[in-house]
XYZ file of C-alpha atoms in Angstrom:
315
model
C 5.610 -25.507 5.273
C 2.355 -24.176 3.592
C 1.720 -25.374 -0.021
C 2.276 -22.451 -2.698
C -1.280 -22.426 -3.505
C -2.158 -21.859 0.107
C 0.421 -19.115 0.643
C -0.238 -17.808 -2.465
C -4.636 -17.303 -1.593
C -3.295 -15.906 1.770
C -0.530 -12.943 0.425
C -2.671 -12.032 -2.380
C -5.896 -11.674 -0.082
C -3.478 -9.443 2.389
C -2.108 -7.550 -0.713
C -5.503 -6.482 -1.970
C -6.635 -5.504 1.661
C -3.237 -3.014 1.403
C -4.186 -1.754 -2.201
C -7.881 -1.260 -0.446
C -5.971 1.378 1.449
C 1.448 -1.759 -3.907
C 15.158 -5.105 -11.185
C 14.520 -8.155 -9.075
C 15.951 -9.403 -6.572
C 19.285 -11.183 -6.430
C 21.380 -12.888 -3.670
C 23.904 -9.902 -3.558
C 21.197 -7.251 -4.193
C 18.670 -5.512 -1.594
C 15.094 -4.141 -2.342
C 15.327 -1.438 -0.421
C 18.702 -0.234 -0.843
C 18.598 3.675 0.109
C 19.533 4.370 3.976
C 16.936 4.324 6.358
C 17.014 5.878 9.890
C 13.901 5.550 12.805
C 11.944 8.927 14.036
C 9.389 9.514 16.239
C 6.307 11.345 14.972
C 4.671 13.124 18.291
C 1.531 14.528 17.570
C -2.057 14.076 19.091
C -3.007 10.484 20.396
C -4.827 8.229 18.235
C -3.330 10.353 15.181
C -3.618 8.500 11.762
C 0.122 9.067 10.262
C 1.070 8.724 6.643
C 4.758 9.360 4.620
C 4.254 10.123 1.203
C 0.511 9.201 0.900
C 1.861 5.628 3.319
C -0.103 4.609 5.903
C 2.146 3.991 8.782
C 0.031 3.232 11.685
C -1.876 5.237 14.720
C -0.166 7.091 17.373
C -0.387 5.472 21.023
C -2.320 7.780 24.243
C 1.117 9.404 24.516
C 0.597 10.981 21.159
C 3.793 9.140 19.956
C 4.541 6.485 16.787
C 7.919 5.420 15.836
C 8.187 4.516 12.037
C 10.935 3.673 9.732
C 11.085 5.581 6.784
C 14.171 6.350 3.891
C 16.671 9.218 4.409
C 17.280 10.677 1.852
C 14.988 13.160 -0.580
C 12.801 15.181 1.082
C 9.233 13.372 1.611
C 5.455 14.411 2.876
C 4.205 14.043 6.250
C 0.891 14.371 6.898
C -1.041 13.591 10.278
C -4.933 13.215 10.953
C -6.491 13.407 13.933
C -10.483 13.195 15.535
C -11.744 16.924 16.011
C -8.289 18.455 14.330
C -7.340 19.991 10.899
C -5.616 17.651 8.617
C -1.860 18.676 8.832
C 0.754 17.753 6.065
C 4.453 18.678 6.368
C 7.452 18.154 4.677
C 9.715 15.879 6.026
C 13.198 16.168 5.060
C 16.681 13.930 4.970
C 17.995 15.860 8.223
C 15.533 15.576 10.570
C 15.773 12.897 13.283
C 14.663 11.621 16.557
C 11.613 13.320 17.585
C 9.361 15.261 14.524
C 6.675 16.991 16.446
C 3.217 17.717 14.534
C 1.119 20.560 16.020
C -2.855 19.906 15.073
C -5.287 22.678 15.105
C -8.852 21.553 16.580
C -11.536 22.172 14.337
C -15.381 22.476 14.623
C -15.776 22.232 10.352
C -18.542 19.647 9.709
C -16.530 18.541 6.417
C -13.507 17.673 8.259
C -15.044 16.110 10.980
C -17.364 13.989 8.884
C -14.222 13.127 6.683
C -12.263 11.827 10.191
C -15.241 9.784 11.270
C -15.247 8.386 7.757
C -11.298 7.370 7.657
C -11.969 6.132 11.348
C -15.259 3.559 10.197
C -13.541 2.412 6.670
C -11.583 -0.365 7.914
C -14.537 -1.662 10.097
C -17.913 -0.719 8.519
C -18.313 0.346 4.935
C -21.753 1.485 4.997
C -21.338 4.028 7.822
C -18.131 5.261 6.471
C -19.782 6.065 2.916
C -22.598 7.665 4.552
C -20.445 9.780 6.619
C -18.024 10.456 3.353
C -21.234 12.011 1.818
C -22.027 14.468 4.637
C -18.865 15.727 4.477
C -19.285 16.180 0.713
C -22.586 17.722 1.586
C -21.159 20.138 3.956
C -18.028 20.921 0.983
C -19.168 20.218 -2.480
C -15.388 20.500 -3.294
C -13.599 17.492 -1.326
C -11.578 15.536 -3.318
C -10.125 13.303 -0.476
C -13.971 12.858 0.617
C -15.219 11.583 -2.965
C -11.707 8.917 -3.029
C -12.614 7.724 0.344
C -16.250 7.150 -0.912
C -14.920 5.452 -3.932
C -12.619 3.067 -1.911
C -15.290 1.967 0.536
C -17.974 1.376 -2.891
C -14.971 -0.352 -4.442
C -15.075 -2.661 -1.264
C -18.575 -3.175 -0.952
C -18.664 -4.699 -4.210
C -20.418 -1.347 -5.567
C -18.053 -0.719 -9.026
C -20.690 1.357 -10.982
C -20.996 3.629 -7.830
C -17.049 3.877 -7.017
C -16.678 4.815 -10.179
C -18.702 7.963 -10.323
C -17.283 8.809 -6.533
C -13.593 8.498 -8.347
C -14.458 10.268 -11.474
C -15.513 13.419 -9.283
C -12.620 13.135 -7.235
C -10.413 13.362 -10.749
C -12.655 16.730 -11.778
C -12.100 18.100 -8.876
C -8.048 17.367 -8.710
C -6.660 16.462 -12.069
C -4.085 14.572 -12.139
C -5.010 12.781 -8.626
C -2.852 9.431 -8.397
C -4.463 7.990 -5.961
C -8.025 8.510 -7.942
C -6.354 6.554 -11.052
C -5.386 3.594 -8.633
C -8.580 3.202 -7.308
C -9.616 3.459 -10.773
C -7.115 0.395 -12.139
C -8.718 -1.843 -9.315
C -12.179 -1.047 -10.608
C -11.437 -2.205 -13.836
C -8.970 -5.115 -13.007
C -11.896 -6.328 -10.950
C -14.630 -5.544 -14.010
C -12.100 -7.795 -16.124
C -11.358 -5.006 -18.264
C -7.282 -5.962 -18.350
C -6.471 -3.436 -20.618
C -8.272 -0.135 -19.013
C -6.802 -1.910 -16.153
C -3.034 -1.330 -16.625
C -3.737 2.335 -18.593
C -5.454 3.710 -15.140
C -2.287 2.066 -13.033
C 0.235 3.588 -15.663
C -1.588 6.999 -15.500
C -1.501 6.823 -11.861
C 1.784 6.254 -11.773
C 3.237 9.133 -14.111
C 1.102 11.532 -11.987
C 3.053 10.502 -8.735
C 6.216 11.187 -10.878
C 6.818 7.366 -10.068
C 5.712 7.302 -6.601
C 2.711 5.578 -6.605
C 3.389 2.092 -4.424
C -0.827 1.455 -4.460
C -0.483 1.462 -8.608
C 2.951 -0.606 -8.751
C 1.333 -3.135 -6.522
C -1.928 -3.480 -8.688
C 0.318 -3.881 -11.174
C 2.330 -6.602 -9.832
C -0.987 -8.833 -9.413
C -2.141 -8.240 -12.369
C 0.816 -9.532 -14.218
C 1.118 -12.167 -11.389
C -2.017 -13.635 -12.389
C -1.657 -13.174 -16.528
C 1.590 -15.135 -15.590
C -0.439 -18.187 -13.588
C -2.938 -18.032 -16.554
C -0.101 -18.592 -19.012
C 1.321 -21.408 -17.363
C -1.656 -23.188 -16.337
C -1.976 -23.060 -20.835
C 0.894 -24.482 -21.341
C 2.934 -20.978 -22.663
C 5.615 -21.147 -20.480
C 7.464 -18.377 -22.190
C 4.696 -15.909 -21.483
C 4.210 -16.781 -17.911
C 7.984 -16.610 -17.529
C 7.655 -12.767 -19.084
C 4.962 -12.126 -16.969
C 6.422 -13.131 -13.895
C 9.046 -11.263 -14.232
C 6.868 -7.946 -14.899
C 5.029 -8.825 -11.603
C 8.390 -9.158 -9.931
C 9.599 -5.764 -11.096
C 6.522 -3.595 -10.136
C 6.559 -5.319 -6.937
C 9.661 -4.608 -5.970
C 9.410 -1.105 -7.108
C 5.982 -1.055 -4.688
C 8.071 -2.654 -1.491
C 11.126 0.242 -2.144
C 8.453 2.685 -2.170
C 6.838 1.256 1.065
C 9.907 1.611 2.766
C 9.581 0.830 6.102
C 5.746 0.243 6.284
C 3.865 -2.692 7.852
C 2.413 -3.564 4.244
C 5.862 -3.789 2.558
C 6.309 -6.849 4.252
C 3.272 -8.788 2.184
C 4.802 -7.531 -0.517
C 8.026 -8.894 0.600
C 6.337 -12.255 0.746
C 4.809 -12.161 -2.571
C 7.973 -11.366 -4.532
C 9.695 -14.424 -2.656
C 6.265 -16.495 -3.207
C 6.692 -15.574 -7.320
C 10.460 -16.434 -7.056
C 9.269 -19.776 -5.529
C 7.090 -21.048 -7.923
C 9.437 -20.010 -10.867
C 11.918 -23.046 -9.138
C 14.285 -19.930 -7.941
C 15.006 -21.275 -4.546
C 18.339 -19.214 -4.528
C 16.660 -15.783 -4.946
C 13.493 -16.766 -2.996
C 15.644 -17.285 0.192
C 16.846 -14.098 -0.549
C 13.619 -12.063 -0.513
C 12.646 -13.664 3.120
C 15.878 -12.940 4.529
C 15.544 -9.451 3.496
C 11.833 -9.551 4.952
C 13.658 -11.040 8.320
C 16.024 -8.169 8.371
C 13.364 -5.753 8.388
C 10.514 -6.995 9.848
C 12.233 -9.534 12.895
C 9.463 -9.294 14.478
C 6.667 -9.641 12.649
C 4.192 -12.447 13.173
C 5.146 -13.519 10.053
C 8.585 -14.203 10.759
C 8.419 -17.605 12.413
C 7.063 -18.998 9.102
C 9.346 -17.146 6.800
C 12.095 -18.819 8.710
C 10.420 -21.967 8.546
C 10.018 -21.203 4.180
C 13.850 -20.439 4.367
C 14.422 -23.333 6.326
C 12.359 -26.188 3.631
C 14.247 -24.047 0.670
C 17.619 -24.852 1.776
C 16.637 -28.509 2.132
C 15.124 -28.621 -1.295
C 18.656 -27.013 -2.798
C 21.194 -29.466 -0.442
C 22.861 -32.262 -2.945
């Protein structure tokens, strides 16, 4: 079994690669306890799909990608595809099996810039800024554009510049969520604790509570005021602060539903519950992850965590 400190460097390093894109738990209880069903989304192939501002993955050469995602409420789809108009649909409690996007091609510069942007972020920052600022070149008023150009700053250890990039995004769409989220990580990693938490909050009460990126900043935050605590000796603090990280986790891994990054989160909460000597509740957490995510190629070693629990609780 990894050592906590090992497992905790590895989760928190995948959590912030999400958040670059986050009541507790009990025995009886289950984080994600609202129905969930399975649909197909069929649209073009190689189609970027999100659910409620949730990345859920790419569509396969068939067009096709089958996500899990809660049933109930009515929730946005929205679908993005090279050398097509950005689609968004609702997506509501009745429909199942097979939801079938239509995509309009394009020939706007701005969009097309903006795809080959969201297609170079995860693999080279420097190409996907430059091609988030022709698209802002070729429409002065892109919001999505001027976030995108803030993430990839954010990542490229450029805070002073993601900040402007996010501030224009915000004067061009008050009240953007997203934006604010960005904006939390910017000062969380300035060390500004304070503006840090206010930006999450904001972010927050302008996704009328949806906001998993915000909830999961959140989380860390008070994950690591908790570690500083207890590594001070004020063992009443970390356990308050723990138990704040555990809560806006948990409202982050509801809110991913059925997502591949929900199951980091997963991991964290249990990691939290671990180091807080709850063995009981811990257990709980990874069996939850194992119920969702079986096959996941983290579930051989979230067995094996369940596993060493159990023989650190028997007589």
């Amino acid at each position: 079994m990894a050592s906590l400190s090992a497992k905790n460097k590895i989760l928190v390093s995948s959590a912030l690669a999400f958040i670059f894109v986050v009541p507790g738990f009990s025995q009886s209880g289950s984080a994600l306890s609202a129905p969930f069903r399975t649909i197909t989304i069929a649209a073009e192939p190689n189609a970027i799909v999100w659910v409620d501002g949730v990345r859920y993955g790419v569509t396969a050469e068939n067009g096709k990608l089958e996500i899990r995602t809660i049933t109930s409420g009515v929730h946005t789809l929205r679908v993005l595809a090279d050398g097509f108009t950005e689609k968004s649909q609702p997506l509501t409690a009745v429909q199942k099996g097979e939801v079938k996007v239509s995509l309009v091609k394009t020939d706007d510069p701005a969009e097309l810039a903006y795809q080959d942007a969201e297609r170079q972020s995860a693999e080279d920052r420097e190409k996907a800024a430059e091609a988030y600022r022709r698209a802002i070149k070729a429409r002065a008023n892109y919001p999505e554009a001027y976030l995108g150009l803030g993430r990839v700053l954010l990542g490229a250890g450029k805070p002073d510049e993601a900040s402007k990039a996010l501030a224009a995004a915000r004067r061009l769409r008050p009240g953007y969520a997203e934006a604010s989220a960005v904006e939390g990580r910017v000062h969380q990693g300035n060390g500004d604790e304070a503006k840090a938490i206010a930006a999450f909050k904001r972010s927050i009460t302008e996704g009328k509570g949806f906001q998993p990126e915000a909830h999961t900043g959140l989380g860390l935050l008070y994950k690591d005021k908790a570690e500083g605590a207890g590594g001070t000796g004020d063992f009443a603090g970390e356990s308050a602060n723990y138990a704040e990280a555990t809560r806006y986790l948990t409202t982050a891994v509801k809110q991913l539903s059925g997502s591949p990054d929900a199951s980091v989160i997963y991991q964290l909460i249990g990691l939290i519950y671990e180091k807080q000597n709850k063995p009981a509740e811990a257990i709980a957490v990874y069996e939850e992850f194992l119920r969702f995510f079986p096959d996941s190629t983290d579930a051989t070693a979230v067995r094996s965590f369940i596993v060493q629990l159990k023989k650190d609780m028997a007589p």
